[in-house]
Amino acid sequence: MIEVDHLHKVYGSTVALNDVSFAVEPGEILGFLGPNGAGKTTTMRILTGYLPATSGTAKVAEYDVHADSMAVRQRIGYLPERPPLYLDMTVEAFLHFVARIKGVSAGDRPAQVTYAIQRCGLEEKHAVIIRKLSKGFRQRVGIAQAIVHDPPVIVLDEPTSGLDPRQNNEVRQLIRSLAGDHTIILSTHILPEVNATCNRVAIINRGQLVAAGKLDTLMAQLTGAVSYDLEVRGGLEDIHHTLRAVPGVAAVESVGQLPDHESRYRFQLKAGDTDPGEAIAAAIVQAGFGLYELRRHQASLEDVFLNLTTEEPTEDMAKAAVTELANDADAASPAVMPEGASAADNTDDPVPPETDS
Amino acid sequence: MTALRTVLGNVLAIYRRELQSYLASPLAYVIAAIFWLLGGFFLVVILFSPEGLLAQVARRDQVLQMGMTLPPLDVAYEFLQGYFGVIGSLSMFVLPILSMGLYTEERKQGTLELLATSPVMNWVVALGKLLAVVTFYIGMVLPLMLCVAIALGTAEPAVSPNLLLVGNLGLILLAASVLSLGMFLSSLTSSTVVAAILTFALVIFLWIVDALARAVPGWLGDALNHLSMLQHFNGFTQGILDTSSVVLFVSYGLLGLFLTAQSIEALRFQRN
């Protein structure tokens, strides 16, 4: 439904998009993930025909966004980062106006407007002036204006930014409910959002696609092996030895001794291909050590995201030549993890990102 | 055929929305109120002040009764000249305020992105907006026009209504031209104040051109004369319906539309 092929966008001397390619199948929700300034909005604006690409092509519903701009505009619903609302209109009048300029015929307009109002839960607010609506409702009106002409493709740029958690949840549910009938791209820099709403994800950083694919396969590929945190009482050398002998354990690292307890130590284990949790516990008990903690964790999407997007410490993403990134990672092709990303996991960072499991 | 209908439908949609936003704006009412107040005041001054037309006519009648001869005085003509002079000048201050928000508001509210990603041509949007603001201006002039019509109705000998119609046509054409160019200027910036200042500068420029056209002799003066909107407007106020003047105003209007469409198109190519 959406095909993006080798898209480049250059603003003056700044490369905003560098060879971005991906595709979205009908009925899917693609999460477009990346830090601020990564090129999400630029990509979306090219898709909606708001910006021309420097090179490369993008097709929406088989129409080229540049050559057949008018046809694409009719088939796409777009919610920019800031919902484009005429504050002095009522919700209903505004949606009628949008339906009109999106080319909905006069006969279908009332039904389409009612549909959008119902779908977005705006029944009680349909006669209210938009200026008087809360942020959450304005966001819904923004989504309603994107679906009022029943477009096959919906593009949502950070649809939940600035909403409180409850509104957030509602908007996500709404978006999920729209999939199937519509093909959706939504951009975000908030990870749980992707987890919560999307079937597929494309991660973009400094104008380059660093990973793309089904969420679970991507997770499996990118998160790498399982690791364990342990707290064990006994002799340091003995424990070390025992743990290393457990089948399926690839690496054992002693993290330190607990300050209050003479003989209690913390370890970090890296598992191989299999999950050795059971064996670790059994080995410790058999050897007569005291087991105080055994915590399993798998890198979360958040870890993956941070790994993929924070390779260089410089904040100035706009300036940095995106091509440099090519040295860090074979990032041009989708679903490839940068080399060394998994190695970075077990380096000297004792505080893992918060994972409550 | 369907394409034409779509275009007209879109113009109408934009027109309605824009006009509605004028009617919902307190500023528009304030502007209209001030315009009516000043316009009404000057109408009274022109007619009833000690130096006003009625006083002049009374003095003239006295002189004539004493048996002296005077050059004929066309009261209706003098009245219309005075009225259109005042309303024209007043409008020059009001028009920039009417046109300043046409695109700056769209840019501020982010709705320009909605328009630019809808299947609507830029010039269609511009035309709808221009028609809306011209309609609002006509709404402002209409009550004053009514007062003038009533005053002229008492004139003796009776005055042809064409005189008034042609004058008002000129006024509206002048306003449409200035609004169209003002709309272009408002599309250049996202600041309403800057848009208003730029349009005021344009109005002052028009006055300067007009003054030069009167002052400079020779071909340059002639050329300026042909280009000066105010000169052509003067023709209308004298009841002269000159095709070349209509063409000139329509050209200025189209120029404004064209430049607006181009400037909105160019926005896409700017770095954000």
XYZ file of C-alpha atoms in Angstrom, chain A residues 46-324:
279
model
C 7.101 13.516 1.542
C 4.491 10.749 1.675
C 1.669 13.262 1.975
C 2.999 15.394 -0.853
C 3.763 18.345 1.397
C 7.479 18.193 0.658
C 9.209 17.064 -2.507
C 11.955 14.458 -2.155
C 15.421 15.251 -3.449
C 15.607 11.840 -5.076
C 13.967 8.469 -4.822
C 10.291 7.630 -5.123
C 7.401 7.064 -2.816
C 4.118 5.468 -3.814
C 0.854 5.473 -1.972
C -1.869 3.147 -3.234
C 0.105 2.720 -6.465
C 0.249 6.462 -7.120
C 3.527 8.332 -7.118
C 3.397 11.035 -4.460
C 5.058 13.568 -6.702
C 3.730 12.811 -10.174
C 0.171 12.026 -9.057
C 0.125 14.304 -6.072
C -3.593 15.104 -6.279
C -4.572 11.429 -6.485
C -2.382 10.633 -3.491
C -3.740 13.526 -1.454
C -7.241 12.220 -1.980
C -6.259 8.772 -0.721
C -4.284 9.799 2.298
C -5.379 11.069 5.679
C -2.742 13.069 7.466
C -2.446 14.229 11.023
C 0.600 16.494 11.325
C 2.441 16.806 14.604
C 0.271 19.781 15.493
C -3.320 18.978 14.592
C -4.426 21.413 11.876
C -7.645 22.787 13.336
C -9.663 25.906 12.657
C -10.259 26.892 16.240
C -13.296 29.048 15.511
C -15.298 26.258 13.871
C -17.433 23.607 15.499
C -16.212 20.031 15.260
C -18.937 19.135 12.825
C -18.491 22.170 10.586
C -14.762 21.599 10.496
C -15.146 17.966 9.495
C -17.642 18.966 6.795
C -15.116 21.448 5.480
C -12.317 18.877 5.420
C -14.568 16.280 3.774
C -15.425 18.884 1.143
C -11.849 19.787 0.258
C -10.764 16.150 0.370
C -13.232 15.493 -2.410
C -16.049 13.640 -0.630
C -19.183 14.069 -2.732
C -21.987 16.177 -1.285
C -24.261 13.172 -0.894
C -21.751 11.152 1.121
C -20.562 13.986 3.322
C -23.081 13.801 6.183
C -22.599 10.035 6.520
C -18.807 10.333 6.403
C -18.752 13.108 8.988
C -21.011 11.094 11.285
C -18.778 8.071 10.794
C -15.653 10.038 11.734
C -17.365 11.583 14.745
C -18.515 8.195 16.017
C -15.233 6.489 15.318
C -13.328 9.087 17.302
C -15.803 9.282 20.159
C -16.788 12.870 19.485
C -20.566 12.449 19.605
C -20.957 14.700 22.629
C -18.645 17.354 21.257
C -19.863 17.598 17.685
C -21.441 21.028 18.157
C -18.653 22.473 20.312
C -16.270 25.144 19.036
C -12.851 23.516 18.697
C -11.189 26.302 20.690
C -13.071 25.090 23.759
C -11.919 21.485 23.502
C -9.223 19.944 25.670
C -6.006 18.744 24.148
C -7.136 15.136 24.083
C -10.315 15.997 22.228
C -8.466 18.229 19.799
C -6.216 15.295 19.029
C -9.280 13.204 18.332
C -10.663 15.863 16.044
C -7.272 15.762 14.342
C -7.634 12.035 13.800
C -11.254 12.477 12.720
C -10.158 14.935 10.027
C -7.632 12.352 8.843
C -10.266 9.629 8.398
C -13.284 11.680 7.344
C -12.783 10.907 3.658
C -12.212 7.216 4.420
C -8.713 7.142 2.964
C -6.958 3.826 2.402
C -3.798 5.248 3.980
C -3.500 7.222 7.212
C -0.340 9.023 8.249
C -0.139 10.090 11.876
C 2.789 12.183 13.060
C 3.287 11.670 16.784
C -0.423 11.224 17.463
C -0.021 10.920 21.227
C 2.472 13.666 21.940
C 1.459 15.837 24.850
C -1.474 13.724 25.982
C -1.975 12.477 29.510
C -1.746 8.713 30.091
C -5.475 8.100 29.875
C -5.921 10.102 26.684
C -2.843 8.324 25.402
C -4.469 4.999 25.940
C -7.680 6.087 24.265
C -5.905 7.420 21.227
C -3.857 4.231 20.896
C -6.994 2.128 21.092
C -8.589 4.299 18.463
C -5.593 3.880 16.173
C -5.573 0.121 16.662
C -9.248 -0.018 15.826
C -8.595 1.783 12.548
C -6.099 -0.788 11.291
C -7.452 -3.389 8.949
C -9.768 -0.930 7.219
C -6.880 1.439 6.752
C -3.146 1.175 6.322
C -1.472 3.290 8.946
C 1.938 4.794 9.468
C 2.464 6.418 12.797
C 5.620 8.072 13.989
C 6.736 8.294 17.547
C 9.741 8.619 19.742
C 7.949 6.811 22.539
C 8.731 3.118 22.581
C 5.797 1.648 24.463
C 3.623 3.167 21.816
C 5.101 0.926 19.168
C 4.707 -2.070 21.440
C 1.135 -1.116 22.108
C -0.086 -0.298 18.642
C 2.054 -1.506 15.778
C 2.569 -4.786 13.954
C 5.682 -3.618 12.286
C 8.350 -1.150 13.126
C 10.923 0.868 11.229
C 13.637 2.509 13.263
C 15.204 5.597 11.784
C 18.177 7.539 13.017
C 19.815 10.593 11.453
C 17.979 10.085 8.233
C 18.852 6.420 7.848
C 16.780 3.358 8.382
C 18.629 1.269 10.945
C 16.153 -1.558 11.339
C 12.790 -2.611 10.010
C 10.585 -5.621 10.285
C 7.938 -7.471 12.250
C 8.043 -6.444 15.837
C 8.664 -9.893 17.360
C 11.224 -11.069 14.798
C 13.000 -7.770 15.113
C 13.008 -8.095 18.860
C 14.423 -11.611 18.636
C 17.094 -10.513 16.201
C 18.034 -7.366 17.960
C 17.691 -8.098 21.621
C 20.085 -11.005 21.351
C 20.564 -13.480 24.165
C 18.899 -13.627 27.522
C 20.944 -12.583 30.526
C 20.608 -13.196 34.265
C 21.357 -11.222 37.390
C 22.275 -13.343 40.391
C 22.930 -12.819 44.038
C 24.571 -15.835 45.661
C 26.146 -16.616 49.034
C 29.324 -18.712 49.053
C 32.946 -18.518 48.014
C 33.571 -16.246 45.062
C 35.857 -18.616 43.181
C 33.649 -21.624 43.808
C 30.516 -19.912 42.617
C 32.257 -18.659 39.563
C 33.452 -22.125 38.764
C 30.071 -23.715 39.294
C 28.250 -21.199 37.186
C 30.649 -21.496 34.324
C 30.068 -25.213 34.271
C 26.317 -24.830 33.753
C 25.407 -25.808 30.182
C 24.043 -22.902 28.178
C 25.914 -20.197 30.077
C 28.156 -18.295 27.740
C 29.811 -15.824 30.077
C 29.948 -15.177 33.787
C 30.882 -11.863 35.226
C 31.210 -11.022 38.849
C 29.726 -7.637 39.489
C 30.719 -7.202 43.094
C 30.377 -8.063 46.721
C 27.471 -6.786 48.753
C 28.693 -4.244 51.286
C 26.809 -5.599 54.343
C 27.284 -9.264 53.706
C 30.775 -10.727 53.629
C 30.065 -13.711 51.423
C 27.295 -12.541 49.148
C 28.168 -11.701 45.584
C 26.385 -10.428 42.551
C 26.936 -11.946 39.131
C 25.796 -11.326 35.642
C 25.399 -14.233 33.261
C 25.093 -14.223 29.530
C 23.176 -17.111 28.121
C 23.945 -18.820 24.840
C 21.235 -20.000 22.508
C 19.242 -21.866 25.119
C 17.666 -20.446 28.227
C 19.600 -21.925 31.190
C 17.539 -20.478 34.027
C 16.452 -23.791 35.465
C 19.924 -25.293 35.244
C 21.500 -22.299 36.975
C 19.173 -22.570 39.939
C 19.679 -26.332 40.177
C 23.475 -26.052 40.000
C 23.579 -23.439 42.756
C 21.334 -25.407 45.054
C 23.211 -28.636 44.399
C 26.532 -26.999 45.172
C 25.109 -25.826 48.478
C 25.288 -22.070 47.846
C 22.596 -19.724 49.036
C 20.515 -18.252 46.238
C 19.133 -14.798 47.078
C 18.196 -13.554 43.676
C 17.878 -14.901 40.183
C 16.517 -12.386 37.737
C 16.135 -12.994 34.060
C 16.110 -10.195 31.603
C 15.952 -9.759 27.952
C 16.910 -6.460 26.438
C 13.736 -4.462 25.973
C 12.800 -2.614 22.839
C 14.070 0.393 24.677
C 17.566 -1.068 24.967
C 17.516 -1.961 21.306
C 16.375 1.495 20.400
C 19.058 3.133 22.493
C 21.674 0.852 21.007
C 20.592 1.654 17.506
C 20.231 5.360 17.922
C 22.929 6.484 20.330
C 26.151 5.478 18.739
C 27.721 8.873 18.783
C 27.557 11.147 21.770
C 27.064 14.342 19.782
C 23.607 15.802 20.084
C 23.771 17.841 16.960
C 22.069 15.404 14.687
C 21.078 17.847 12.041
C 24.634 18.892 11.339
C 26.432 15.594 11.519
C 26.877 14.091 8.132
C 24.620 11.104 8.026
C 27.022 9.218 5.849
C 29.361 8.792 8.801
